Short mmCIF file of C-alpha atoms and ligand atoms in Angstrom, two decimals:
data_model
loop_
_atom_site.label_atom_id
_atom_site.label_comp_id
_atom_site.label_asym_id
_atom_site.label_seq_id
_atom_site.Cartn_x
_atom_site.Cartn_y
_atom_site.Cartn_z
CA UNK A 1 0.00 0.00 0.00
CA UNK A 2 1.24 3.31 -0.99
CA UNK A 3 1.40 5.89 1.98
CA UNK A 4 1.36 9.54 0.79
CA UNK A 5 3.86 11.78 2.18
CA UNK A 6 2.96 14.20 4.85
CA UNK A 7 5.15 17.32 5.22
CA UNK A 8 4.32 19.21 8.74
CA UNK A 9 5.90 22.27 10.03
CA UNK A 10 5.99 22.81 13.75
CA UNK A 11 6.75 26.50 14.15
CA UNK A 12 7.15 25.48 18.10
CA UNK A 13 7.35 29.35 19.98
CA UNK A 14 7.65 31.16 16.78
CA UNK A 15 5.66 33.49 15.01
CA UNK A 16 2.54 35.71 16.14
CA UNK A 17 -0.81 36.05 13.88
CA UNK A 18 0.08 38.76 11.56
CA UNK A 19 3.22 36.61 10.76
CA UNK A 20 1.49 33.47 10.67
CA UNK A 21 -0.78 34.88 7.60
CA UNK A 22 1.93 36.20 5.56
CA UNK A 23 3.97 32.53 5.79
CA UNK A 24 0.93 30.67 4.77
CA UNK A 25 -0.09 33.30 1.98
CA UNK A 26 3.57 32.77 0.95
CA UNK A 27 3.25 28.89 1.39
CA UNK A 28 0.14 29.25 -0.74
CA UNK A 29 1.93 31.08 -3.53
CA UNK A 30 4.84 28.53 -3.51
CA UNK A 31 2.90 24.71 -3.18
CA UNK A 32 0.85 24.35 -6.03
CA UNK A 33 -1.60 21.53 -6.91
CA UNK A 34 0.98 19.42 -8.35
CA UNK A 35 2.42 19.12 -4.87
CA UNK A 36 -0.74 18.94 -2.98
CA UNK A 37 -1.41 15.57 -5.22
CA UNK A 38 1.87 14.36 -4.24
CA UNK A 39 2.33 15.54 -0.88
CA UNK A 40 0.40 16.26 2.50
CA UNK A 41 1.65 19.61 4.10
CA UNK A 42 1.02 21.15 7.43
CA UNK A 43 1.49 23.81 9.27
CA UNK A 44 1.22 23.63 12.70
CA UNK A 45 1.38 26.96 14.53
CA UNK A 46 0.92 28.30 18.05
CA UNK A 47 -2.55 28.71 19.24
CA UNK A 48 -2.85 32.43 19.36
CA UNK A 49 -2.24 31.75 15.41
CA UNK A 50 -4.79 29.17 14.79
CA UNK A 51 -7.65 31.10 14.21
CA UNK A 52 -6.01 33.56 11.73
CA UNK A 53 -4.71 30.32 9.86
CA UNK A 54 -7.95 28.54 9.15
CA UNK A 55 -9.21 31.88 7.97
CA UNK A 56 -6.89 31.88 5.72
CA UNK A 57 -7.40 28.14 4.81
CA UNK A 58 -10.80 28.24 4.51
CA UNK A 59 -11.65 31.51 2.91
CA UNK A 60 -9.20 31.02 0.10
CA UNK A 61 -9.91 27.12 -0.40
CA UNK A 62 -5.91 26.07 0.61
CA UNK A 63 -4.80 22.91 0.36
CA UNK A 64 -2.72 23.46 2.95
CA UNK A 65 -3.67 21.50 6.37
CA UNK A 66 -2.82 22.63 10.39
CA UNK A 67 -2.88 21.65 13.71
CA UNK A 68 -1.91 22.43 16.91
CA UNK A 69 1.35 22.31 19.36
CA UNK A 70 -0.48 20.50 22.00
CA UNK A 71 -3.70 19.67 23.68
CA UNK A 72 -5.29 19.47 27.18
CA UNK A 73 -6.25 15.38 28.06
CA UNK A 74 -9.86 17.29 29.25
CA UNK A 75 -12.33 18.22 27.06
CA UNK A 76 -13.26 21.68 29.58
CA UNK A 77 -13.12 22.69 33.07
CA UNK A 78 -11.05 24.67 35.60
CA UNK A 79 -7.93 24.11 34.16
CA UNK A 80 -6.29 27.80 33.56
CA UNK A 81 -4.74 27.85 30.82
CA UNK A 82 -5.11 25.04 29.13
CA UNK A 83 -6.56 24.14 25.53
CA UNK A 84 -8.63 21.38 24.65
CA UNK A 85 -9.50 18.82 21.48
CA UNK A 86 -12.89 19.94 21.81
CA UNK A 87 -11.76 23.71 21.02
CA UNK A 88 -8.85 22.37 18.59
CA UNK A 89 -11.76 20.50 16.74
CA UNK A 90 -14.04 23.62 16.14
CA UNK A 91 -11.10 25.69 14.63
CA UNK A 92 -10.72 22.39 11.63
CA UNK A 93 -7.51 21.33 13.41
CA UNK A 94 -6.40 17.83 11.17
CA UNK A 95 -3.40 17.44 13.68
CA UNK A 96 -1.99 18.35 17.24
CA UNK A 97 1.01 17.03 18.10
CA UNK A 98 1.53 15.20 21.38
CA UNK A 99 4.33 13.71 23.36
CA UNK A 100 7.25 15.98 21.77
CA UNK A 101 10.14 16.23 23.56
CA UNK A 102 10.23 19.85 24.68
CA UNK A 103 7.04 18.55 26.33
CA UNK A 104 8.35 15.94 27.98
CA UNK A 105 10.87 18.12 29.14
CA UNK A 106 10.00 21.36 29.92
CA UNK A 107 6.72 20.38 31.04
CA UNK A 108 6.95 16.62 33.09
CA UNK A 109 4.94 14.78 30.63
CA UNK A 110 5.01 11.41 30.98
CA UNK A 111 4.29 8.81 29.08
CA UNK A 112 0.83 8.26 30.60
CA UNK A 113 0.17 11.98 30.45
CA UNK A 114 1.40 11.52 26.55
CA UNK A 115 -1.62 8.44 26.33
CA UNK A 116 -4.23 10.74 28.04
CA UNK A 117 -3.13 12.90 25.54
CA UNK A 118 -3.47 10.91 22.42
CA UNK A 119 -6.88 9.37 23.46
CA UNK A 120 -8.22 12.86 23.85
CA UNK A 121 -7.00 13.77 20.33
CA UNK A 122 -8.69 10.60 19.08
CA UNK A 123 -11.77 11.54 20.64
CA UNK A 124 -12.37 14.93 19.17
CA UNK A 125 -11.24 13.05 15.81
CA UNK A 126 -8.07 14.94 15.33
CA UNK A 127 -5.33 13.05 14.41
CA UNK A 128 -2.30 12.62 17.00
CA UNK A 129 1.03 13.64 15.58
CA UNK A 130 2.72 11.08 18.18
CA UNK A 131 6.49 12.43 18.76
CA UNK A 132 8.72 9.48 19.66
CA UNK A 133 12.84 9.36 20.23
CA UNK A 134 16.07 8.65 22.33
CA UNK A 135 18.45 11.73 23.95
CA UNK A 136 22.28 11.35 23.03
CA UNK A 137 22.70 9.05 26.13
CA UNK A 138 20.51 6.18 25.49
CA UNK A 139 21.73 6.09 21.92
CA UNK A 140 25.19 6.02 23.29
CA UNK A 141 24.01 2.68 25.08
CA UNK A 142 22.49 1.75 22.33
CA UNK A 143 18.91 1.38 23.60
CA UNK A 144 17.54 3.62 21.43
CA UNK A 145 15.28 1.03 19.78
CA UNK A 146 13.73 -0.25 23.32
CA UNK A 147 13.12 3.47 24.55
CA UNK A 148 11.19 4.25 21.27
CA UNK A 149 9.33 0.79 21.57
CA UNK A 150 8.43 1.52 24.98
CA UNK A 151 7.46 5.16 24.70
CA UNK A 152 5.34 3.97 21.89
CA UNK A 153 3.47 0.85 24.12
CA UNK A 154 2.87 3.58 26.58
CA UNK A 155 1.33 6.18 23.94
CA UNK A 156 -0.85 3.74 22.71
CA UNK A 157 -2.12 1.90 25.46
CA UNK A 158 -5.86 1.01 25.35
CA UNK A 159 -6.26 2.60 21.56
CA UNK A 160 -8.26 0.74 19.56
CA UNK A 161 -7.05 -0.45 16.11
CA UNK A 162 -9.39 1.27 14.48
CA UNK A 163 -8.15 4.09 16.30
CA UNK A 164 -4.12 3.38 15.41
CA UNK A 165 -5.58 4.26 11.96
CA UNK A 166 -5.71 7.99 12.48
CA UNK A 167 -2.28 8.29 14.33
CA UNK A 168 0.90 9.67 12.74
CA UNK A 169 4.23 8.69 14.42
CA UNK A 170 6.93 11.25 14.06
CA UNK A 171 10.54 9.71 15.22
CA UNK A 172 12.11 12.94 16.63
CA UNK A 173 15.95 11.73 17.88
CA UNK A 174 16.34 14.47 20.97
CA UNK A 175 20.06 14.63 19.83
CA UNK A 176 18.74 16.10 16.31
CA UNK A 177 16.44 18.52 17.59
CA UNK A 178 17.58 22.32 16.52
CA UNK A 179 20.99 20.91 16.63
CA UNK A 180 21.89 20.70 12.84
CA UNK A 181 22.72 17.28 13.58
CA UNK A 182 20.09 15.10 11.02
CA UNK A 183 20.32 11.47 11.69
CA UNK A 184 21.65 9.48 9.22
CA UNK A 185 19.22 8.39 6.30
CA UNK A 186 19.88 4.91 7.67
CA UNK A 187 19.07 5.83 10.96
CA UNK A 188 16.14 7.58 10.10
CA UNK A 189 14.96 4.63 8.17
CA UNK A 190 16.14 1.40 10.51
CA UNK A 191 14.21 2.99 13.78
CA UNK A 192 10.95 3.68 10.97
CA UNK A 193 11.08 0.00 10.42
CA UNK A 194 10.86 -0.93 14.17
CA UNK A 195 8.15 1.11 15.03
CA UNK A 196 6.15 -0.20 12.03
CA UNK A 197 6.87 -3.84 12.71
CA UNK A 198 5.87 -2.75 16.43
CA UNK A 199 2.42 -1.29 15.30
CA UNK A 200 2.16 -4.25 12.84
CA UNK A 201 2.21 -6.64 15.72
CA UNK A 202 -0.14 -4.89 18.03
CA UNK A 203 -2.54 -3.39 15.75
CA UNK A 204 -2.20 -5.92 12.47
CA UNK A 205 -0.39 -5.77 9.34
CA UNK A 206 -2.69 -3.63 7.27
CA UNK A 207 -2.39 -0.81 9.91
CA UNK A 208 1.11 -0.91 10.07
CA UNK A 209 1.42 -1.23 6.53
CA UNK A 210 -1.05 2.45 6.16
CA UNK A 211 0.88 4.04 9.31
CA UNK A 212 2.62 7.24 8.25
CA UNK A 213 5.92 7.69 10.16
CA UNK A 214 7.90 10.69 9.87
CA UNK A 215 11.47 11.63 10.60
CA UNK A 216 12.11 15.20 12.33
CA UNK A 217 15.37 16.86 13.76
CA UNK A 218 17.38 19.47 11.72
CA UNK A 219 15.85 18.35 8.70
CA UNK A 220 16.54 20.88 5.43
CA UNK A 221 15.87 21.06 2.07
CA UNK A 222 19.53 19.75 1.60
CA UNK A 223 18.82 16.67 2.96
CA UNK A 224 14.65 15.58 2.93
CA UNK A 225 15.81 13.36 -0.28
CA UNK A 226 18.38 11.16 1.12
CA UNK A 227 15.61 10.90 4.34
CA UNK A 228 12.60 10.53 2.28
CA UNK A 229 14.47 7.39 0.55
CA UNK A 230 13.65 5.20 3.51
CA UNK A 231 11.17 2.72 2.41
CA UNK A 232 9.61 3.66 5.77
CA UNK A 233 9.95 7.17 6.30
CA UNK A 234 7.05 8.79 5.20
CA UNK A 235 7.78 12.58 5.75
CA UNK A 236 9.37 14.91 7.99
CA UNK A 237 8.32 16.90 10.99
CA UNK A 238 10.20 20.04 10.58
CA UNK A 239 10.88 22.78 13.24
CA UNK A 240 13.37 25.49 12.27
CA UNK A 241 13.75 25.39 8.65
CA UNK A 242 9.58 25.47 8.52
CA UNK A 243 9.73 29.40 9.56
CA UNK A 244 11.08 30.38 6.44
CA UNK A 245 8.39 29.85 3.49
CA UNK A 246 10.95 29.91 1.03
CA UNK A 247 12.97 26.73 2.80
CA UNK A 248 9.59 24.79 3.67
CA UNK A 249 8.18 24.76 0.33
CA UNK A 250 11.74 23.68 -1.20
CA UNK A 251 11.26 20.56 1.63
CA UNK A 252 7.71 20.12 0.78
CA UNK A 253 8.84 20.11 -2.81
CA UNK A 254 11.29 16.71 -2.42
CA UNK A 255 9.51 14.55 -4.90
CA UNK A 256 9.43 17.17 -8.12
P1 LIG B 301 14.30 21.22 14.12
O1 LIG B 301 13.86 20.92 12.69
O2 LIG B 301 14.42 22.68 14.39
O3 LIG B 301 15.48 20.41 14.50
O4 LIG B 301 13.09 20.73 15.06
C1 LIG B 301 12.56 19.46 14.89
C2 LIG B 301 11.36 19.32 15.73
O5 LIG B 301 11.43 19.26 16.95
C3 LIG B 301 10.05 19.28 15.05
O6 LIG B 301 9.03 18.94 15.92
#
């Protein structure tokens, strides 16, 4: 089964409203059709941006998908500050990304908070951009391969199936993260493979056979090609080179 690409730019911190709109009017202006039959892309701003975007989106019939950074495991209630699926949902959110590393860091989320997360994602029928990887240390142990497996068990506990059908996986190495370091394409591609025999086994072939996994850290135009030749890499989460319009639509670009 052919998987299409998905392209998704996490802007992380970056960018208020005003800039939001002129990016995606520029992303607009630079991915044409030919790309959007090729290729999913995503943007996937902060929430004070989210509103603006799928204006945007909407009123001028883009192709162009977003999501969000994060979302509450409640649907409402006193919980200041917080933002939840149900809200993501109303704005046409396809994707919110959950379980990424700055997360886990700065933030304490653990893997069970990660589940809660992903099941509350599922509910409101967004799809979970599930971020997955080692830091520098485990891979220097090499246990990078049981830590992803593991985060992954825990992420997924108690989804259905059914369910594993609307998840993405994004393989994020913490050592590549803003660091210019890009894992090697075999890298990228060997750690792919496990989690897709992983989700083969638990959820069934045909799921892990349709399971988009994507590859992010320091990943550039320069080298999405050599990534995107894994058999089972299936796009690229993108931070800092997804800021600049110019750069992001060269990376969405990969297959022309
Ligand atoms: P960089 O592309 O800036 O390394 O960030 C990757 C990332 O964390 C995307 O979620």
């Amino acid at each position: 089964m052919s998987r299409k690409p998905l392209i998704a730019g996490n802007w992380k911190m970056n960018l208020n409203h005003l800039e939001a709109i002129a990016v995606v009017q520029k992303l607009a202006f630079l991915i044409d059709d030919k790309d959007f039959e090729a290729v999913d892309v995503a943007v996937i701003p902060p929430f004070t941006d989210i509103r603006s975007v799928q204006t945007l989106i909407d009123g001028d019939r883009l192709r162009l998908l977003f999501g969000a950074q994060d979302l509450s495991p409640k649907n409402s209630g006193a919980f200041t500050g917080d933002i939840s699926g149900v809200m993501l949902a109303k704005l046409g959110c396809t994707f919110v990304i959950v379980g990424h590393s700055e997360r886990r860091e700065h933030h304490n989320e653990d893997d069970s908070i990660v589940n809660s997360k992903v099941k509350a994602a599922l509910a409101n029928g967004i799809s979970p951009i599930l971020c997955v990887g080692e830091s520098a240390a485990i891979r220097a142990e090499n246990g990078e391969v049981a830590h992803v497996i593991s985060q992954l068990k825990a992420a997924l506990s108690g989804i259905t199936p059914a369910q594993v059908k609307k998840i993405v996986i994004a393989y994020e190495p913490i050592w590549a993260i803003g660091t210019g370091n890009v894992a090697t394409p075999e890298d990228a591609q060997s750690m792919a493979q496990a989690i897709r025999a992983q989700i083969s086994k638990s959820a069934g072939a045909e799921i892990g056979e349709r399971l988009r996994i994507l590859y992010g850290g320091s990943v550039k135009s320069g080298t999405i090609r050599e990534i995107m030749a894994g058999a089972d890499v299936d796009g690229a989460l993108v931070g800092g080179a997804s800021l600049e319009p110019e750069e992001f639509a060269r990376i969405a670009k990969f297959h022309r």
